Coordinates of N, CA and C and ligand atoms in Angstrom, one line a residue:
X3 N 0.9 -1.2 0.0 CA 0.0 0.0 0.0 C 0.9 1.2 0.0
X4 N 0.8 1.8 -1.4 CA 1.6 2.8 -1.3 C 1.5 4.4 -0.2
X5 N 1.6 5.2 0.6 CA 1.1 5.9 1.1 C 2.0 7.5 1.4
X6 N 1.6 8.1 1.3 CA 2.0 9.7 1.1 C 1.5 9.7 2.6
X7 N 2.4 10.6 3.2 CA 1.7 11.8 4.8 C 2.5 12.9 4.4
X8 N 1.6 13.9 4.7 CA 1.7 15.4 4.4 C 1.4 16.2 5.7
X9 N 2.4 17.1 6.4 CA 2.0 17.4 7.7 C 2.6 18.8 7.5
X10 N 1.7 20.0 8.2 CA 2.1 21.2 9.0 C 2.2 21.1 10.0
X11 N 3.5 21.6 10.7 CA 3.6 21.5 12.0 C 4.5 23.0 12.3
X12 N 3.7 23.8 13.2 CA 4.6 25.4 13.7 C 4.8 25.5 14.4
X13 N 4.2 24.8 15.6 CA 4.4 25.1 16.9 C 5.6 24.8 17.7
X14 N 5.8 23.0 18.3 CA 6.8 22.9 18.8 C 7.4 21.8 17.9
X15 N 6.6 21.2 16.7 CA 7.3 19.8 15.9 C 6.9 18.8 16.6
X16 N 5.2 19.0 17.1 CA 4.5 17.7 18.0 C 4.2 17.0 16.8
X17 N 3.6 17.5 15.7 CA 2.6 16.9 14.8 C 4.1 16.1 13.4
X18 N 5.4 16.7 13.3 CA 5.5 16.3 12.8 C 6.4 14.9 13.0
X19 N 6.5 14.9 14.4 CA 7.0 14.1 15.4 C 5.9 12.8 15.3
X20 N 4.5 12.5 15.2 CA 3.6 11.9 14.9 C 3.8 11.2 13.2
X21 N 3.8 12.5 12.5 CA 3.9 11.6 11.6 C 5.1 10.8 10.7
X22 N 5.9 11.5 11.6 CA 7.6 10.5 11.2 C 7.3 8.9 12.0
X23 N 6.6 9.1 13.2 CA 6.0 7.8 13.5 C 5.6 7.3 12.5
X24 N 4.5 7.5 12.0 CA 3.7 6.4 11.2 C 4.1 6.5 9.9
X25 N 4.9 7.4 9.1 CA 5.7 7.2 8.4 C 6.5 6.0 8.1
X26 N 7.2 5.6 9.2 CA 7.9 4.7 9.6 C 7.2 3.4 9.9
X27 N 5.8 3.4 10.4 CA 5.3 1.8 10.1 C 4.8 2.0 9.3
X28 N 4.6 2.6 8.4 CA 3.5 2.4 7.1 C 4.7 2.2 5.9
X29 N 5.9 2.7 6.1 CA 6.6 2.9 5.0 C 6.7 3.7 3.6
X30 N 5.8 5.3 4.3 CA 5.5 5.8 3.5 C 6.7 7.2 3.1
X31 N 6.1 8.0 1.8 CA 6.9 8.8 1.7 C 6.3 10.2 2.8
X32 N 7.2 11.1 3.1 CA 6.5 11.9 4.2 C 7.3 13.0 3.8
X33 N 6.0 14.3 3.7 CA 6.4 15.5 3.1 C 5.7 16.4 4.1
X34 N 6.7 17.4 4.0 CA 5.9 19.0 4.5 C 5.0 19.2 4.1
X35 N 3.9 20.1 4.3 CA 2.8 20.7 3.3 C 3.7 21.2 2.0
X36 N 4.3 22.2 2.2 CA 5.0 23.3 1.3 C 5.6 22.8 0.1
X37 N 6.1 21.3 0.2 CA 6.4 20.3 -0.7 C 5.4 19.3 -1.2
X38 N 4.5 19.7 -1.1 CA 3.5 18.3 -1.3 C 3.2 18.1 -2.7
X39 N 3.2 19.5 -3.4 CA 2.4 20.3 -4.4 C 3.6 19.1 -5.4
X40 N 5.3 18.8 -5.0 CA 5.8 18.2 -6.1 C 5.5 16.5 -5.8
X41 N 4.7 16.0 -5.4 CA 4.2 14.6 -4.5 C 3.1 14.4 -6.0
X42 N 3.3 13.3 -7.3 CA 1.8 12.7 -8.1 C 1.3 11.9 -7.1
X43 N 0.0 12.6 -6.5 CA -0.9 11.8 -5.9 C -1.4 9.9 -6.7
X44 N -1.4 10.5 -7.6 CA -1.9 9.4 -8.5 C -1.1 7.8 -8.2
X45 N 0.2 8.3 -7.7 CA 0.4 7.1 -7.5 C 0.2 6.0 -6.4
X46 N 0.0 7.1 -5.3 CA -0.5 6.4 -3.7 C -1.6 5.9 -3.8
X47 N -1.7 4.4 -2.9 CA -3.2 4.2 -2.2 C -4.1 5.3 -1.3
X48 N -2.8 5.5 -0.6 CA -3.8 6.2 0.9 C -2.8 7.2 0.8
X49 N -3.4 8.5 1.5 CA -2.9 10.3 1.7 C -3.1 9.9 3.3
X50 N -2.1 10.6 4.2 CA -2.5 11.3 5.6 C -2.1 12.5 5.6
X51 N -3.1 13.0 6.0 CA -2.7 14.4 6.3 C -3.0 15.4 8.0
X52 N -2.1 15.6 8.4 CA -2.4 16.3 9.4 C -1.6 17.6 9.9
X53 N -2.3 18.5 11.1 CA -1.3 19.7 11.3 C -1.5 19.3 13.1
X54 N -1.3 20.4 13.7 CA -1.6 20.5 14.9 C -2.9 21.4 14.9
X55 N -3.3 21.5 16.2 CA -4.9 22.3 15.9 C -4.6 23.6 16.8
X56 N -5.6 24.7 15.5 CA -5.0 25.7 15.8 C -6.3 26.5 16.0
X57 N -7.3 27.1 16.8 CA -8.1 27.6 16.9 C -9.1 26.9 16.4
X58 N -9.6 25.2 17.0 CA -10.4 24.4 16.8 C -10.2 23.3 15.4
X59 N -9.4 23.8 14.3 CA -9.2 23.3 13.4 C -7.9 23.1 12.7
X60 N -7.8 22.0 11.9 CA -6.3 22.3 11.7 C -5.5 23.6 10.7
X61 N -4.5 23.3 10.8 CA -3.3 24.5 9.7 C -3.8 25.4 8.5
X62 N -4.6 26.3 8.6 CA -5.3 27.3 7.5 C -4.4 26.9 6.3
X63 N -3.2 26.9 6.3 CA -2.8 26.2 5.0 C -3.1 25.0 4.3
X64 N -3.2 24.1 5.3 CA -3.5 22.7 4.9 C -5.1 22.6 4.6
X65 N -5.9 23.6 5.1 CA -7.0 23.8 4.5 C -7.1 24.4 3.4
X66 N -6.1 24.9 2.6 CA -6.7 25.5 1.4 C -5.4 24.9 0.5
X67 N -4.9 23.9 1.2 CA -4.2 22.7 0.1 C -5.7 22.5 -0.4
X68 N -6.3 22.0 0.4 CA -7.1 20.6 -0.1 C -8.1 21.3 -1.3
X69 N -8.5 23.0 -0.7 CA -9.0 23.4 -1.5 C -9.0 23.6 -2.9
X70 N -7.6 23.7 -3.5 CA -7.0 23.6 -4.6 C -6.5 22.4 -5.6
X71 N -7.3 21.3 -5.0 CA -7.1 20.0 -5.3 C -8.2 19.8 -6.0
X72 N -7.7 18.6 -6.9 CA -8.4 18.5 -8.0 C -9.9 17.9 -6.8
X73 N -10.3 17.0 -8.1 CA -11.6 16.3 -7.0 C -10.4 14.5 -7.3
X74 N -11.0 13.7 -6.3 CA -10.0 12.6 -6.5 C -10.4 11.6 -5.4
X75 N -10.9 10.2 -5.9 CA -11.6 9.6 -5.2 C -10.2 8.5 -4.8
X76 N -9.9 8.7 -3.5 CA -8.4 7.8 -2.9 C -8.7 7.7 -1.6
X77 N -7.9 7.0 -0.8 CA -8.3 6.9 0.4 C -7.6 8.0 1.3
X78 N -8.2 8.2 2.7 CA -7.1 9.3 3.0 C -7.7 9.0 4.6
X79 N -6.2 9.6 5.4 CA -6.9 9.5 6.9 C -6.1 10.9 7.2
X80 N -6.3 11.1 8.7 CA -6.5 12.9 9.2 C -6.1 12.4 10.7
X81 N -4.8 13.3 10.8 CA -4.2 13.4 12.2 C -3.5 14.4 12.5
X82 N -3.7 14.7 13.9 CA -3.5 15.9 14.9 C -2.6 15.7 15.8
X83 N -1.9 17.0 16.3 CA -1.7 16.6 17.7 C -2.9 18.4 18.3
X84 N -2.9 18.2 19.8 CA -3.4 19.5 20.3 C -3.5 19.5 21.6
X85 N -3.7 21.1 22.6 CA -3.4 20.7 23.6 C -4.4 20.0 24.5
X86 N -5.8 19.7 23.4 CA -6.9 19.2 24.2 C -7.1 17.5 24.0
X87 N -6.1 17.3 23.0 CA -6.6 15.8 22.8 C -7.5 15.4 22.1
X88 N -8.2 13.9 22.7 CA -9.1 13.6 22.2 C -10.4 14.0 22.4
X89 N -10.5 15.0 23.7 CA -11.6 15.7 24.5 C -12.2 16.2 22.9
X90 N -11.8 16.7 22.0 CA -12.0 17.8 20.9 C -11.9 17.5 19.6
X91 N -11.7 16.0 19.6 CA -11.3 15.3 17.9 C -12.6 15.5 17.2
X92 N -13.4 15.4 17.5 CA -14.9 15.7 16.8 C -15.0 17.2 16.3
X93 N -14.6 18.1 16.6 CA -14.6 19.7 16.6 C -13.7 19.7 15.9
X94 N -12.3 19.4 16.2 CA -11.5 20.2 15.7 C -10.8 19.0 14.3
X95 N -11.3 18.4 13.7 CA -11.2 17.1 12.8 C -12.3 17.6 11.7
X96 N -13.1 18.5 12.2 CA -14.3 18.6 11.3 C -14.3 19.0 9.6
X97 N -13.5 20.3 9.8 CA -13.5 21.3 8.7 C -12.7 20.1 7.3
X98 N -11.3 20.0 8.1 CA -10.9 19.4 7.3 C -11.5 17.9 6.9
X99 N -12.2 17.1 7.3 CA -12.7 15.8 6.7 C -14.1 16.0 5.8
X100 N -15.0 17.3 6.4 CA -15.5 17.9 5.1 C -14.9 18.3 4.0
X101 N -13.7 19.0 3.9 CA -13.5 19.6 2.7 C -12.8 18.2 1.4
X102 N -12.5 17.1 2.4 CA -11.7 15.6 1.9 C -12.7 15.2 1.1
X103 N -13.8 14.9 2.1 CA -15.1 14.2 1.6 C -15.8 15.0 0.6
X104 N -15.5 16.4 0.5 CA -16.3 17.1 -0.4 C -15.6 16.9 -2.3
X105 N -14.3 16.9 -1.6 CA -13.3 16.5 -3.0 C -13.0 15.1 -3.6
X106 N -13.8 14.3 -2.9 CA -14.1 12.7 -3.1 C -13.2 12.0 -2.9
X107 N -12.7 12.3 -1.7 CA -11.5 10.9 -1.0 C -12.5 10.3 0.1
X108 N -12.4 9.1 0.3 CA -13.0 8.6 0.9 C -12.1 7.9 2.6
X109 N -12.9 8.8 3.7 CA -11.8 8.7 4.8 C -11.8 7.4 5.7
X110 N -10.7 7.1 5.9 CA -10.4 5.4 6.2 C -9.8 5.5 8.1
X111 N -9.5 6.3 8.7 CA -9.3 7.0 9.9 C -9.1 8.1 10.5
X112 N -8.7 8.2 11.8 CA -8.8 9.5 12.5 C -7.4 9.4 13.5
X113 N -6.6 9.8 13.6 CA -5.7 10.2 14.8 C -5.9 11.2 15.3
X114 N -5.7 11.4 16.9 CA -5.0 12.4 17.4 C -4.6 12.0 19.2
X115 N -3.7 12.8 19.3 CA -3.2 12.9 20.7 C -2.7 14.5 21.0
X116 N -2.4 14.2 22.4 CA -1.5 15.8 23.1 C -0.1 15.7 22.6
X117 N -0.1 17.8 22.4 CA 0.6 18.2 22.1 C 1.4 18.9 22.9
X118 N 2.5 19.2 23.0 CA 3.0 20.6 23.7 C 2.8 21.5 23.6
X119 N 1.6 22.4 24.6 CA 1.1 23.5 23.9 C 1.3 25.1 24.9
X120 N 1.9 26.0 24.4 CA 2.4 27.0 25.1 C 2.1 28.1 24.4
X121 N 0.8 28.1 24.0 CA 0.4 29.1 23.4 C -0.4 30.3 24.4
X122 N 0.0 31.6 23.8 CA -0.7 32.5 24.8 C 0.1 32.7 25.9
X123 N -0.8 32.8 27.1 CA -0.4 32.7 28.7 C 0.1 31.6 29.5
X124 N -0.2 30.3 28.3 CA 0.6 29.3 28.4 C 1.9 28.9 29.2
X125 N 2.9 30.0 27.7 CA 4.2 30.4 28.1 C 4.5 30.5 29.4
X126 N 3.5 31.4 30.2 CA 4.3 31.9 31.4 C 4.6 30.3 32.4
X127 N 3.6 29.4 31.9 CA 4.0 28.3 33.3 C 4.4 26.6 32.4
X128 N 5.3 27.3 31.6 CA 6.1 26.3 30.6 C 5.0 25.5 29.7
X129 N 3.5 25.8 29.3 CA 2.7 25.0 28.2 C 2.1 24.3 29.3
X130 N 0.9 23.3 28.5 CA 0.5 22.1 28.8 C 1.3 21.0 28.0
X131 N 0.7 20.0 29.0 CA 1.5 18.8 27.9 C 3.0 18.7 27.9
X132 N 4.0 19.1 28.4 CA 5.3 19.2 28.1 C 6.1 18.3 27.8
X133 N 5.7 17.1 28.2 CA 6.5 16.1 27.2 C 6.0 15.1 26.5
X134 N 4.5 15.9 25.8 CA 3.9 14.9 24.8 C 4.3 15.5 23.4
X135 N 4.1 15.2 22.2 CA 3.7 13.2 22.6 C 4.8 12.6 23.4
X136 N 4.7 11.3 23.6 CA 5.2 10.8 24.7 C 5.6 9.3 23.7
X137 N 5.9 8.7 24.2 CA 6.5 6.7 23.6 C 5.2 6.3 23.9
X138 N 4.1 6.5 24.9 CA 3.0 6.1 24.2 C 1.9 6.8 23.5
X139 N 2.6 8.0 23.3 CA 1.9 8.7 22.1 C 2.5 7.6 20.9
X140 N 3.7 7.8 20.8 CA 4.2 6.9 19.3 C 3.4 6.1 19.1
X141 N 3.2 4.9 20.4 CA 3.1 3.4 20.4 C 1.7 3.5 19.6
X142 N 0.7 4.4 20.4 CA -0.3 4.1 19.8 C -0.6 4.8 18.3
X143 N 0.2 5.9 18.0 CA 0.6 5.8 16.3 C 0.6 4.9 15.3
X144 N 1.7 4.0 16.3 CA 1.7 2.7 15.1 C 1.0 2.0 15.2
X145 N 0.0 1.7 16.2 CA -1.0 1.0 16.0 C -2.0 1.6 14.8
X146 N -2.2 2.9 15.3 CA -2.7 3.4 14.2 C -2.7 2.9 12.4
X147 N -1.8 3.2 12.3 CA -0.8 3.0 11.1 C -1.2 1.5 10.7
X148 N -0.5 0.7 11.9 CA -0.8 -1.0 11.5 C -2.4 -0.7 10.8
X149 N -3.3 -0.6 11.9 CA -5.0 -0.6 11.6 C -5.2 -0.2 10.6
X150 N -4.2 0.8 9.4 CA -4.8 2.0 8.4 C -4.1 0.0 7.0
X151 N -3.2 -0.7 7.9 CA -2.6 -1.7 6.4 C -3.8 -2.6 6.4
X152 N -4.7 -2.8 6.9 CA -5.6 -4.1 7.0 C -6.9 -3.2 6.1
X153 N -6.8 -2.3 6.0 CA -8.1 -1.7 5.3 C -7.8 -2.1 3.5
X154 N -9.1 -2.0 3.0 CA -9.2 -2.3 1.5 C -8.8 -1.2 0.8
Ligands
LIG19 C1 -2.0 29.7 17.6 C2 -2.4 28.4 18.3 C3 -3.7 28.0 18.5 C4 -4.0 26.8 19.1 N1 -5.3 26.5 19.3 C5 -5.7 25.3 19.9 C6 -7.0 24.9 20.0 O1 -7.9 25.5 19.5 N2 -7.3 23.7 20.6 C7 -6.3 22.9 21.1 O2 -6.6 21.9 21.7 N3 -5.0 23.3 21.0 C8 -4.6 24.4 20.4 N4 -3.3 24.8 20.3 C9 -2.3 23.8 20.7 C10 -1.7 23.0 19.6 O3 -2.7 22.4 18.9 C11 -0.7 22.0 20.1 O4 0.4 22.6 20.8 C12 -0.2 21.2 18.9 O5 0.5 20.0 19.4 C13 0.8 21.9 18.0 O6 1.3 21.1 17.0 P1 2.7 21.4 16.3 O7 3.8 21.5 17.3 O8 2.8 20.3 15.3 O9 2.4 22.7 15.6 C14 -3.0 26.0 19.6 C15 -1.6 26.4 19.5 C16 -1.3 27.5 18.8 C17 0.1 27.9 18.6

């Protein structure tokens, strides 16, 4: 299963820290956003894409990747890191799995875990989260990942 991950990550390198994980059990190729554009989709099975979440939703860039995409019926999954976790995968997972599904990829899963997050007033008492992801942030990545090879 051929597979592309495409990730924004600005804050502290949580998200891209995630997907060098599953990079690595999936065996995929793994690109920045900013580089994606020279990536032929055409040849992958499955796309991941994720950023860290940034005011409920992920990376305004990575939102208006997708927007600029052809329409393209592939499989694709969507992963985060943030400083709420999973408390907010439903919220903040949203925009972008509409805009996927609106462009005809058909979505095959969901990640997300905590991030290090020291945004704001944060700063003053070193962030939340400070040493996520964590080894079992990873562990359960690759699980992830394994779960994304067994799909059709
Ligand atoms: C400008 C900004 C806005 C953020 N907004 C949210 C948010 O709405 N919800 C949340 O749970 N975390 C929020 N966070 C925390 C990030 O999602 C978290 O730190 C994430 O792991 C950052 O990933 P990155 O290091 O890959 O950029 C925000 C962080 C920043 C810098």
């Amino acid at each position: 299963m051929k597979t592309l991950i495409i990730y924004k990550s600005i804050h502290h390198g949580n998200t891209k820290k995630i997907a060098e994980v599953m990079a690595g059990e999936l065996g995929a190729d793994l690109t920045e956003l900013e580089q994606a554009k020279n990536y032929n989709f055409a040849v992958y099975d499955l796309i991941g894409l994720g950023s860290g979440i940034y005011m409920w939703r992920h990376h305004k860039t990575l939102l208006k990747f997708i927007d600029e995409l052809p329409n393209m019926s592939k499989n694709a999954f969507v992963f985060s890191t943030s400083g709420a976790g999973m408390n907010d995968i439903l919220k903040n997972h949203k925009k972008l799995k509409e805009k996927l599904t609106a462009k005809g990829f058909n979505l095959v899963g969901d990640f997300t875990c905590l991030g290090w997050d020291s945004v704001g007033p944060l700063k003053l008492v070193g962030g939340l989260n400070k040493d996520r992801p964590n080894e079992e942030d990873f562990q359960s990545a690759r699980n992830f990942a394994n779960s994304l090879k067994t799909n059709p």
